[in-house]
PDB file of C-alpha atoms and ligand atoms in Angstrom:
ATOM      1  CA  UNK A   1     217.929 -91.505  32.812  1.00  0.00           C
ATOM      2  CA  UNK A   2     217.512 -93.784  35.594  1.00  0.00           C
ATOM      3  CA  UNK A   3     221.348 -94.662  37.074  1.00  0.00           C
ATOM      4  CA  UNK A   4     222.335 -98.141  36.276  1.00  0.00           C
ATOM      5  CA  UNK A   5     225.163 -99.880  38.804  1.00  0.00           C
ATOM      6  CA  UNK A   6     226.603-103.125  38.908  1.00  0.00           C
ATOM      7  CA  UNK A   7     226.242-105.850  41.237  1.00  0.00           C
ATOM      8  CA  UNK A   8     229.563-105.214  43.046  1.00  0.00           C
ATOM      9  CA  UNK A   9     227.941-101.957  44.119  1.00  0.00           C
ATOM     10  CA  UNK A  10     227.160-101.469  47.710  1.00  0.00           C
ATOM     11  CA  UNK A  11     223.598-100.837  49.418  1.00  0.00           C
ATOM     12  CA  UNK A  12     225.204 -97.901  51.180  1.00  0.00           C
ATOM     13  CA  UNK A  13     225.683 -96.278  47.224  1.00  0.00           C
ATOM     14  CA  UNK A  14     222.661 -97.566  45.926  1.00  0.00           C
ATOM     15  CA  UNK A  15     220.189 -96.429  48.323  1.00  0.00           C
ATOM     16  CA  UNK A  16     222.421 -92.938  48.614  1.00  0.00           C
ATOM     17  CA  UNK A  17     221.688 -92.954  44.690  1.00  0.00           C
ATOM     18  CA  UNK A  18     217.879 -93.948  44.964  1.00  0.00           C
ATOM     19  CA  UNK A  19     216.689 -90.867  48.025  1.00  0.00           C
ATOM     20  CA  UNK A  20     218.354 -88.844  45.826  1.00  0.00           C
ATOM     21  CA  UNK A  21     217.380 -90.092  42.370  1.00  0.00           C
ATOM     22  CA  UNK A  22     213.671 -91.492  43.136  1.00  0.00           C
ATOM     23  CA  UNK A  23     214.914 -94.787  41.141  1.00  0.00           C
ATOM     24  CA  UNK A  24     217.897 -96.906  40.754  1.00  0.00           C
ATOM     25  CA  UNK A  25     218.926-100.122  39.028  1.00  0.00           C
ATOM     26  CA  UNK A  26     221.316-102.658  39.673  1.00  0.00           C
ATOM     27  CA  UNK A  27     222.203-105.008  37.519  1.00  0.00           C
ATOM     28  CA  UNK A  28     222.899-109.413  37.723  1.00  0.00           C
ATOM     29  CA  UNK A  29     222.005-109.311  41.859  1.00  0.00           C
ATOM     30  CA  UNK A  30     219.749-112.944  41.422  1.00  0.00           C
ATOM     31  CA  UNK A  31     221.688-116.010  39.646  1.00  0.00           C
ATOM     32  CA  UNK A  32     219.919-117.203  36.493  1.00  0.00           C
ATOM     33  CA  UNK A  33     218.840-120.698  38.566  1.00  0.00           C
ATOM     34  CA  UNK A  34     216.816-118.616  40.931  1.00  0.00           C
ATOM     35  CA  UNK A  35     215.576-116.996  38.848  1.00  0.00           C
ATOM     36  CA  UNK A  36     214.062-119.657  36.371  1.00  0.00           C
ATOM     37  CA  UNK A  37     213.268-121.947  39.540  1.00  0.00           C
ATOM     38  CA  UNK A  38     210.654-118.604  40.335  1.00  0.00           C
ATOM     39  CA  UNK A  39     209.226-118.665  36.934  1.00  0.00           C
ATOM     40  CA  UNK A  40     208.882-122.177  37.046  1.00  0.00           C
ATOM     41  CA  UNK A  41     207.081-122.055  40.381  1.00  0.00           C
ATOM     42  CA  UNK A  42     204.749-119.408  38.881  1.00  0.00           C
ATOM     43  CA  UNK A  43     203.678-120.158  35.229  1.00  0.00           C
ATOM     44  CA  UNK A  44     201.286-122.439  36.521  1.00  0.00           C
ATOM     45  CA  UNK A  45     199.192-120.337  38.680  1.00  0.00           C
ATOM     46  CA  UNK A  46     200.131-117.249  36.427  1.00  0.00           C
ATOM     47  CA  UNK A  47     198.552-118.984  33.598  1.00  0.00           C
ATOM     48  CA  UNK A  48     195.542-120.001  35.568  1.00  0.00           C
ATOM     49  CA  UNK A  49     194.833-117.255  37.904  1.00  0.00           C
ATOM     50  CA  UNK A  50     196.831-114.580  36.980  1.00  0.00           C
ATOM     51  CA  UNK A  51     193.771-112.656  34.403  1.00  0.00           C
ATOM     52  CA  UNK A  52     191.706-112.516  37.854  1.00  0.00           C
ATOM     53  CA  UNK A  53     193.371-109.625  38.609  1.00  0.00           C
ATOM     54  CA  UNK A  54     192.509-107.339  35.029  1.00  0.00           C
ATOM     55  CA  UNK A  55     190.962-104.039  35.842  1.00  0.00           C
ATOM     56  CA  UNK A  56     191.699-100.487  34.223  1.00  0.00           C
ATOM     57  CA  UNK A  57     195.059 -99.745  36.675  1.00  0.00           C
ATOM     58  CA  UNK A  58     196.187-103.389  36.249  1.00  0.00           C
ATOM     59  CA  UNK A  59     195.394-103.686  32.396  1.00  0.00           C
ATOM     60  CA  UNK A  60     193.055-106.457  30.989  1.00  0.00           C
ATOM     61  CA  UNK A  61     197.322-108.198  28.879  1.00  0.00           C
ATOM     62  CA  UNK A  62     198.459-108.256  32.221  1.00  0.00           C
ATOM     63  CA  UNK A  63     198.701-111.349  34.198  1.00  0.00           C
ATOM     64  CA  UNK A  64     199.031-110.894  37.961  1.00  0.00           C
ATOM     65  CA  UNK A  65     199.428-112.988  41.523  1.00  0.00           C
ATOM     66  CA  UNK A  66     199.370-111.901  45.135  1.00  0.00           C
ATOM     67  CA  UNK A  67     200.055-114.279  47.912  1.00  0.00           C
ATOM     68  CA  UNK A  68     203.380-114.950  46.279  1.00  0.00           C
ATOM     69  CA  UNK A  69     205.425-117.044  49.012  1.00  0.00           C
ATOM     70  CA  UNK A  70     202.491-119.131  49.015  1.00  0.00           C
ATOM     71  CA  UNK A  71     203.261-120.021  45.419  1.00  0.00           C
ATOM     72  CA  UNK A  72     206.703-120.183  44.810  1.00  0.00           C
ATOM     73  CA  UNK A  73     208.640-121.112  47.757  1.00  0.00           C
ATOM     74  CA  UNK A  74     211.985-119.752  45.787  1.00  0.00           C
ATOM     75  CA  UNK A  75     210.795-116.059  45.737  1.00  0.00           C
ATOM     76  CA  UNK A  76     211.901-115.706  49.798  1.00  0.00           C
ATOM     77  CA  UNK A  77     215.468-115.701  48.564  1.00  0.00           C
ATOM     78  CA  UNK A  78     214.549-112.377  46.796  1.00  0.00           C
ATOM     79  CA  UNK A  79     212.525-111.273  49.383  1.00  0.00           C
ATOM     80  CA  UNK A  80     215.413-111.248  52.071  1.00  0.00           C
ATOM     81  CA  UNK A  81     218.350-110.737  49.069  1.00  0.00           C
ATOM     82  CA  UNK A  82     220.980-109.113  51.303  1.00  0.00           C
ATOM     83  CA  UNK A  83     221.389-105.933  48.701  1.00  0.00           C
ATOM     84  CA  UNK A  84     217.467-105.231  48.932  1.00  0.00           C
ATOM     85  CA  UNK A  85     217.764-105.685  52.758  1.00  0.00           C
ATOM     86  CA  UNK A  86     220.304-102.967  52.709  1.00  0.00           C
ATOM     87  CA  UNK A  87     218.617-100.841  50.790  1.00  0.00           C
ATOM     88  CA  UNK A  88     215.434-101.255  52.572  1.00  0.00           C
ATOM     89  CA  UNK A  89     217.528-100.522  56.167  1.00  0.00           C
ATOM     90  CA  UNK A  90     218.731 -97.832  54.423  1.00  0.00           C
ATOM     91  CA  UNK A  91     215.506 -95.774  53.034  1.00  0.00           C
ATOM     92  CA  UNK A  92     213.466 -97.365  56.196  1.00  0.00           C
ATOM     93  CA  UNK A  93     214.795 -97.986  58.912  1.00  0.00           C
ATOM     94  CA  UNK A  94     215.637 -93.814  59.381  1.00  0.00           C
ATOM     95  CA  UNK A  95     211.454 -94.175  60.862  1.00  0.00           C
ATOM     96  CA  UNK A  96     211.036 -97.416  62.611  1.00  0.00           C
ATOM     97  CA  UNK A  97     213.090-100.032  64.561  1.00  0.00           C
ATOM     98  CA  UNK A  98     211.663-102.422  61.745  1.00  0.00           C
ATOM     99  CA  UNK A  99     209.709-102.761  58.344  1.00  0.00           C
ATOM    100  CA  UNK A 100     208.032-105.458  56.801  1.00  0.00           C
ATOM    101  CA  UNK A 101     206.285-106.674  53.536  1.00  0.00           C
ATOM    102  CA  UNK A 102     203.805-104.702  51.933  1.00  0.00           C
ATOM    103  CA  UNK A 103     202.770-107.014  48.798  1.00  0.00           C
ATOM    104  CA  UNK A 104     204.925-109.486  46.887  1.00  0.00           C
ATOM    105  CA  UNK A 105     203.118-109.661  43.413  1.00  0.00           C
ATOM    106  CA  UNK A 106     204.033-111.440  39.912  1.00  0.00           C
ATOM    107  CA  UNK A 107     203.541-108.881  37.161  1.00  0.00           C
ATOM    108  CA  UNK A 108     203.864-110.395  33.703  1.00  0.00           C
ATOM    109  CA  UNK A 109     202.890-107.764  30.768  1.00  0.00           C
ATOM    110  CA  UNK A 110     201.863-108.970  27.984  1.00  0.00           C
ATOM    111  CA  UNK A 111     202.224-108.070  24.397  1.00  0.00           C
ATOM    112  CA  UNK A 112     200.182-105.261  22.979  1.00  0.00           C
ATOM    113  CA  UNK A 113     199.407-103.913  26.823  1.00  0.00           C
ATOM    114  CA  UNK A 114     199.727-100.198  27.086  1.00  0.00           C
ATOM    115  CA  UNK A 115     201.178 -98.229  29.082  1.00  0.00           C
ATOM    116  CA  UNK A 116     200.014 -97.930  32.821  1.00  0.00           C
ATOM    117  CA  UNK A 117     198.639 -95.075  34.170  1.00  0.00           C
ATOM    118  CA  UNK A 118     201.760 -93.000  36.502  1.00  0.00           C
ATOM    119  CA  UNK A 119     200.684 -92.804  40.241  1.00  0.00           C
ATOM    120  CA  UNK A 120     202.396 -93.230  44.062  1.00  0.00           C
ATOM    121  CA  UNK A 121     202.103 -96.868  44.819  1.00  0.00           C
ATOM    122  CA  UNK A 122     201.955 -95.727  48.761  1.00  0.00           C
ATOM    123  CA  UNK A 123     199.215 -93.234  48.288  1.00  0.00           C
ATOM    124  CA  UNK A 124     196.476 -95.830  50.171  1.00  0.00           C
ATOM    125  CA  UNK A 125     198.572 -93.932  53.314  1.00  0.00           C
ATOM    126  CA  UNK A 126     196.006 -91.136  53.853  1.00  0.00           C
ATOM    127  CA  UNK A 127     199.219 -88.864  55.459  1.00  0.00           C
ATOM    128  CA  UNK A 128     202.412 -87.574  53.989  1.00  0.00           C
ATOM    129  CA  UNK A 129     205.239 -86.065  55.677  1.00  0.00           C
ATOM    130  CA  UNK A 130     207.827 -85.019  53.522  1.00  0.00           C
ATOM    131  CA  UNK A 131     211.043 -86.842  53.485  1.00  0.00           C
ATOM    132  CA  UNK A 132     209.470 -90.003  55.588  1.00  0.00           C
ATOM    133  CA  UNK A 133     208.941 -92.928  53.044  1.00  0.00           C
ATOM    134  CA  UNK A 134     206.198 -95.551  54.147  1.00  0.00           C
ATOM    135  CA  UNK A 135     207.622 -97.711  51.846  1.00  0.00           C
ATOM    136  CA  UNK A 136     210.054 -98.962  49.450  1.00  0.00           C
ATOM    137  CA  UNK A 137     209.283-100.481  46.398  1.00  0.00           C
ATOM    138  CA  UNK A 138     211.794-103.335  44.564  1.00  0.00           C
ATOM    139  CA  UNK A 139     211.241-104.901  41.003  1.00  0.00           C
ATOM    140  CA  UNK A 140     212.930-108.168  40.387  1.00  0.00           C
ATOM    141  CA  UNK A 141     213.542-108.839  36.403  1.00  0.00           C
ATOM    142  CA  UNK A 142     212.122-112.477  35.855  1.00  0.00           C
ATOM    143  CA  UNK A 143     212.512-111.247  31.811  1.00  0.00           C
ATOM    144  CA  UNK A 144     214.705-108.824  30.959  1.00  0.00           C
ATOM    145  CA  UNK A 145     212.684-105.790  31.010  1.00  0.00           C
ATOM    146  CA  UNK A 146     212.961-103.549  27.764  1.00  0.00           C
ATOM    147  CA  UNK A 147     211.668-100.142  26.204  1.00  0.00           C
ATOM    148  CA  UNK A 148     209.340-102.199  24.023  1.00  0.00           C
ATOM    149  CA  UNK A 149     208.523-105.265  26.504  1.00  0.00           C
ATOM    150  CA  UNK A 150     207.229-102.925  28.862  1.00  0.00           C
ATOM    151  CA  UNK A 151     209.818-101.973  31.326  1.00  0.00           C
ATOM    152  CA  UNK A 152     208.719-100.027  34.395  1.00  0.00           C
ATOM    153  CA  UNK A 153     208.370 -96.187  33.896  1.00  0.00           C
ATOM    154  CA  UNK A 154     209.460 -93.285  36.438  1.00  0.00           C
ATOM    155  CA  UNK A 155     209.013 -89.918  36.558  1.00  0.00           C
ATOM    156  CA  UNK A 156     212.888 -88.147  36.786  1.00  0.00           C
ATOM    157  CA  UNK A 157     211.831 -85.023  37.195  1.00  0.00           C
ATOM    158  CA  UNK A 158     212.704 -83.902  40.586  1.00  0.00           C
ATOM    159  CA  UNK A 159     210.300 -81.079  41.306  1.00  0.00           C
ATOM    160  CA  UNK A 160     207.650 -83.931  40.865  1.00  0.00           C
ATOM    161  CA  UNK A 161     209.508 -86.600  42.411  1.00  0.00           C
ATOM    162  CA  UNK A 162     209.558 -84.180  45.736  1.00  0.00           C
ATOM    163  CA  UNK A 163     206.338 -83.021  45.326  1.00  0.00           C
ATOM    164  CA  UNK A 164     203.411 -83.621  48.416  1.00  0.00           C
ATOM    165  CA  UNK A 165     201.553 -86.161  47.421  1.00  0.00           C
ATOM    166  CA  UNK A 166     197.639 -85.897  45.718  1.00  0.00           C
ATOM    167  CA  UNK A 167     198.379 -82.617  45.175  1.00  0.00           C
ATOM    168  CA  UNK A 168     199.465 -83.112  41.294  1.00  0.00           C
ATOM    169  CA  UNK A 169     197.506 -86.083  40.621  1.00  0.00           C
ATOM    170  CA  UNK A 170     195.734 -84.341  38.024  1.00  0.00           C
ATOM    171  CA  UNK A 171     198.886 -83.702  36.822  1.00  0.00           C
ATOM    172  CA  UNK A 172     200.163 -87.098  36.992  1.00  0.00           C
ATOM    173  CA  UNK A 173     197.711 -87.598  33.325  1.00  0.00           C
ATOM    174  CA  UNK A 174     199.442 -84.736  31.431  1.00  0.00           C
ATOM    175  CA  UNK A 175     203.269 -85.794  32.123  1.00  0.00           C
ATOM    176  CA  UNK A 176     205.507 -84.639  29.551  1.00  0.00           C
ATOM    177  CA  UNK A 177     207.217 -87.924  28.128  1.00  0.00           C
ATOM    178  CA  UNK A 178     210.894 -86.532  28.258  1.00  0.00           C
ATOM    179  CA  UNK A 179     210.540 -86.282  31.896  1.00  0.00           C
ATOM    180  CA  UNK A 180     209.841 -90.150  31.746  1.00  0.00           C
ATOM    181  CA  UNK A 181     212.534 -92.892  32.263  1.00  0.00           C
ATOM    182  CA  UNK A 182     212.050 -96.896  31.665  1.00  0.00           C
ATOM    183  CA  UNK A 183     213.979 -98.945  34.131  1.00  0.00           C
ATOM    184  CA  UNK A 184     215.973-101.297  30.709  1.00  0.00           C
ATOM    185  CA  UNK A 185     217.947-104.340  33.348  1.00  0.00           C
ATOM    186  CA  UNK A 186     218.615-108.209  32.210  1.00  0.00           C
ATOM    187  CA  UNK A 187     216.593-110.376  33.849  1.00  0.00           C
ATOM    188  CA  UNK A 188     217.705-110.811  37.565  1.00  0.00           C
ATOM    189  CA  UNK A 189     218.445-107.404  37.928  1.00  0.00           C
ATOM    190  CA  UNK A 190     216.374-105.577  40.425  1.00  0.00           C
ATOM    191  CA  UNK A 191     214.653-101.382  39.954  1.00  0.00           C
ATOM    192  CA  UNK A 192     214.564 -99.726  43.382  1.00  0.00           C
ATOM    193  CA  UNK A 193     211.956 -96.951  43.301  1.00  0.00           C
ATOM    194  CA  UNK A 194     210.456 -94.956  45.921  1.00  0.00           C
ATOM    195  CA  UNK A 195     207.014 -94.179  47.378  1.00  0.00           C
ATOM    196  CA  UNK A 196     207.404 -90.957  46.376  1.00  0.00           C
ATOM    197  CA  UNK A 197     208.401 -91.595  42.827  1.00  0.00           C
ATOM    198  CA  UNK A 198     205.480 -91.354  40.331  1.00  0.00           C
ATOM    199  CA  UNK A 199     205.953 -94.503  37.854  1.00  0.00           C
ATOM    200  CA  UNK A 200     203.803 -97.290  35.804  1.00  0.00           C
ATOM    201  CA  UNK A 201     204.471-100.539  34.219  1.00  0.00           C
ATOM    202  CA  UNK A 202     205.219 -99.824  30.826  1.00  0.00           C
ATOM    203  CA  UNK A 203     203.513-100.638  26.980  1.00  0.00           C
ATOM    204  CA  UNK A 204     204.244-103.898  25.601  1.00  0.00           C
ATOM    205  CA  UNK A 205     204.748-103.487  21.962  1.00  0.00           C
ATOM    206  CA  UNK A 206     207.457-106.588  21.628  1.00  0.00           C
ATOM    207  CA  UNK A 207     206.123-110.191  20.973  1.00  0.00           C
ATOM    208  CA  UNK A 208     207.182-111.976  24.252  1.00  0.00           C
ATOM    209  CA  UNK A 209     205.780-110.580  28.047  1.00  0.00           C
ATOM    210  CA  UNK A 210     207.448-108.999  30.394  1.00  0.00           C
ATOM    211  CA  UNK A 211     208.032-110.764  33.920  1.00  0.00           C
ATOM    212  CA  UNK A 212     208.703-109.106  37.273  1.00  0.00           C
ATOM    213  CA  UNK A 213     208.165-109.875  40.758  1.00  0.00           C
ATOM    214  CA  UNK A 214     207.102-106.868  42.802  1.00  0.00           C
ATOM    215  CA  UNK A 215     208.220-106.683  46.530  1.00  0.00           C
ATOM    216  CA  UNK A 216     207.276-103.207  48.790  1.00  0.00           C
ATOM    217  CA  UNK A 217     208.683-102.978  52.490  1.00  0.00           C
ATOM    218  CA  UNK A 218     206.688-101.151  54.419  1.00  0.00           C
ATOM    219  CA  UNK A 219     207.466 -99.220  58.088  1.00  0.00           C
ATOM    220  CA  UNK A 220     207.101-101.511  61.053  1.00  0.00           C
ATOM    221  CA  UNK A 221     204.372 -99.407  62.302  1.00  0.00           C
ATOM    222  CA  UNK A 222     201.915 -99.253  59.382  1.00  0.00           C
ATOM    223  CA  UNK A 223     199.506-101.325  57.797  1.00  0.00           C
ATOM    224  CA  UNK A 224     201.156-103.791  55.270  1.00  0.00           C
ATOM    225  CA  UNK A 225     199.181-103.273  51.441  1.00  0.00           C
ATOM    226  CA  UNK A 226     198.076-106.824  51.733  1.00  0.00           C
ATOM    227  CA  UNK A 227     196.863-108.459  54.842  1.00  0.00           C
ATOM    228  CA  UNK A 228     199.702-110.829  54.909  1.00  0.00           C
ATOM    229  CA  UNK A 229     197.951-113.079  58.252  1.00  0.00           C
ATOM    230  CA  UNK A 230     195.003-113.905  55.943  1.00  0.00           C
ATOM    231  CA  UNK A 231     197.114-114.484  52.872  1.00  0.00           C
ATOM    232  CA  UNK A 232     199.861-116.551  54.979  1.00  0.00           C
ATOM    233  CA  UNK A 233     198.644-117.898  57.987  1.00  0.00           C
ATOM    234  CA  UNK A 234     201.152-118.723  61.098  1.00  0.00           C
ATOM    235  CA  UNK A 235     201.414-122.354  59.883  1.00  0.00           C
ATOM    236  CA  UNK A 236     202.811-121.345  56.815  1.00  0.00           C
ATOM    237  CA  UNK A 237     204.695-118.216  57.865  1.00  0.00           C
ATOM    238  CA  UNK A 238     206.459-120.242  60.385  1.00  0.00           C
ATOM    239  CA  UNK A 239     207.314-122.991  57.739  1.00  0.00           C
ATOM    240  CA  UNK A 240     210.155-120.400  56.293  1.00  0.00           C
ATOM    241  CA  UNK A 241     213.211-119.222  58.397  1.00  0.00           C
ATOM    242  CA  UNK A 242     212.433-116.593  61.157  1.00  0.00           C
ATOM    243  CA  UNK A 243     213.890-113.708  58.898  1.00  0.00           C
ATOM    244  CA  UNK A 244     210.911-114.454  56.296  1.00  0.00           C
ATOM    245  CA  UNK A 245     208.366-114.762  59.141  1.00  0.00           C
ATOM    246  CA  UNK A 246     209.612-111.779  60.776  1.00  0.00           C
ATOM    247  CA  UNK A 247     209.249-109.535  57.114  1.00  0.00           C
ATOM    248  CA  UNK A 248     205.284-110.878  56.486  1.00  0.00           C
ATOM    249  CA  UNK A 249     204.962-109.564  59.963  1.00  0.00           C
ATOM    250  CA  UNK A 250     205.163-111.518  62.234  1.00  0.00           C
ATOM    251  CA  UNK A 251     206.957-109.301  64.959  1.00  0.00           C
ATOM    252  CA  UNK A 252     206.649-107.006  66.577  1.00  0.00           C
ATOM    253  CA  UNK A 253     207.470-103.158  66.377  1.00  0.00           C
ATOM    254  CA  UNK A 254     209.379-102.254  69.881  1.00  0.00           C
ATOM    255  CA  UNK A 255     207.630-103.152  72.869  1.00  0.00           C
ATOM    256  CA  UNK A 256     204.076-102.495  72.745  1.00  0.00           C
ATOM    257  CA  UNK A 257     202.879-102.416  68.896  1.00  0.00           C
ATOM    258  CA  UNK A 258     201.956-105.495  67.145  1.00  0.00           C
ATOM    259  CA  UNK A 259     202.706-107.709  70.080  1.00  0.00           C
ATOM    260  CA  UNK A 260     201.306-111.377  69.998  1.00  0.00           C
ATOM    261  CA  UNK A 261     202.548-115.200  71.870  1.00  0.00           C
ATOM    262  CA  UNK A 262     205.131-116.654  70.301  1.00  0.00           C
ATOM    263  CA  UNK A 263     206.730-113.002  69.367  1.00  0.00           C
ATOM    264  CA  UNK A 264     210.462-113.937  68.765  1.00  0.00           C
ATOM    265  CA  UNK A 265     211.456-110.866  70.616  1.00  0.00           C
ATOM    266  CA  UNK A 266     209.291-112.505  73.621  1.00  0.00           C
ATOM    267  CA  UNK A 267     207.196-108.686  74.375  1.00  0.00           C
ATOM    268  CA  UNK A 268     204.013-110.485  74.712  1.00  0.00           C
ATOM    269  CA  UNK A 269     205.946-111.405  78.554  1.00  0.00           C
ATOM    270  CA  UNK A 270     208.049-108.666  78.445  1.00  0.00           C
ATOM    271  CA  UNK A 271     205.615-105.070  78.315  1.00  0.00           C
TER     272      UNK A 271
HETATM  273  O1  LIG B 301     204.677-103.523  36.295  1.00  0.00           O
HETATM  274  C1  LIG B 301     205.330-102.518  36.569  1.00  0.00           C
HETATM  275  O2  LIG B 301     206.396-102.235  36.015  1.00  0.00           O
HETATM  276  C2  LIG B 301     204.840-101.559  37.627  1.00  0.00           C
HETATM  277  C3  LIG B 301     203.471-101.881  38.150  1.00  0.00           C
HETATM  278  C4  LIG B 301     202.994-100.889  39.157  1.00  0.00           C
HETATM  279  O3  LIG B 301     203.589 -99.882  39.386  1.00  0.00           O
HETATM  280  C5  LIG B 301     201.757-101.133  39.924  1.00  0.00           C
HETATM  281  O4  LIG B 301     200.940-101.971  39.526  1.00  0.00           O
HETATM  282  O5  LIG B 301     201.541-100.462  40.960  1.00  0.00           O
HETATM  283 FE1  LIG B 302     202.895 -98.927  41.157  1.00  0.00          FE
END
């Protein structure tokens, strides 16, 4: 079972909950007007775009976008949402003065898609070292996410959950389904999960899809997933407050990594 808290619970529990756990809901964090002023902002482009991403880990009933702040304008209030924030301080900031986005990407599963194959989101890191996590992974409910409509799936089991990464992929396939939990929330509720925690979207067997909006937060001093300067470049970055500008990256990591003109911590001068 993955724990399921309320949204009077405090990032200090939660992410206490998640390092130990691998996975962690909370429930009602985003009001219902944010949330439908996302999906608004994306059914357009989902409805164009989103099959461009099909391929065998994506699924071919699974609509997907990248580049999401580009899109929907809204989906920065999720982005910094002071509980994910805390979490990500939390789980992160124990290996760098600073993390940052890895990908922001719409997810809607559509019905009859199966079931996604389980794997470590962060294993495009060709290192592990136990206990450090390069990243933090978030799922915002844009739908409520059921068994049937395809809520995400984690692996609970904790001797897997710790495990070094690569070395069980093989065993990743042959994953016996009680050790398998979905993350069930209403819509607006957000799933916490780990780079260390083996998961998948889940099978849509219902008749409507099911909507997320992904978010990772990487460490300050790794490569972000997607190349956020190309997807967002400084004309746009700088259109949203510094605390969204600062997250796609645009800062830098203490004094000498990632430095650039117009740093808001002014190193460019300063080293
Ligand atoms: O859609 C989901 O629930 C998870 C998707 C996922 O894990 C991925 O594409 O890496
Ligand atoms: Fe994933």
């Amino acid at each position: 079972m993955i724990r399921s808290f309320g949204n009077e619970t405090s990032a200090g529990i939660v992410s206490a909950t998640l390092l130990q756990e691998g996975g962690v809901v909370v429930r009602n964090v985003a009001p219902d007007d944010l949330i439908d002023k996302i999906n608004q902002e994306l059914r357009e482009p989902l409805d164009t775009k989103g099959h461009e991403f099909e391929n065998a880990f994506n699924g071919y009933k699974t609509r997907r976008l990248g580049a999401i702040l580009g899109l929907s304008r809204s989906s920065a209030d999720l982005l910094t949402n002071p509980l994910a924030l805390g979490v990500a301080d939390a789980v992160l900031k124990r290996h760098c003065e600073n993390y940052q986005v890895g990908s922001m990407t719409a997810i809607e599963i559509h019905p009859g898609e199966k079931a996604q194959i389980l794997h470590r989101d962060g294993d495009f890191y060709p290192i592990a070292i136990p206990g450090v996590e390069f990243q933090l992974q978030a799922m915002w409910a844009l739908s409520d996410f059921t068994a049937e409509n395809g809520a995400t799936r984690i692996v609970t089991d904790r001797d897997l959950l710790r495990g070094v990464k690569n070395a069980e992929t093989e065993a990743f396939e042959n994953i016996d389904e009680s050790k398998v939990s979905q993350a069930v929330m209403p819509k607006g509720s957000v799933f916490f999960w780990l780079q260390s925690t083996i998961h998948g979207g889940g099978a849509n067997t219902a008749s409507t899809p099911r909507s997320g909006l992904f978010i990772s937060y990487c460490l300050g001093w790794v490569r972000q997933e997607d190349n956020q300067y190309l997807l967002m470049p400084r004309d746009v970055a700088e259109s949203f407050p510094e605390n969204v500008s600062r997250l796609l990256g645009y800062q830098s990591h203490g004094k000498f990594l990632g430095i650039y003109p117009g740093d808001p911590d002014g190193h460019w001068w300063d080293a």
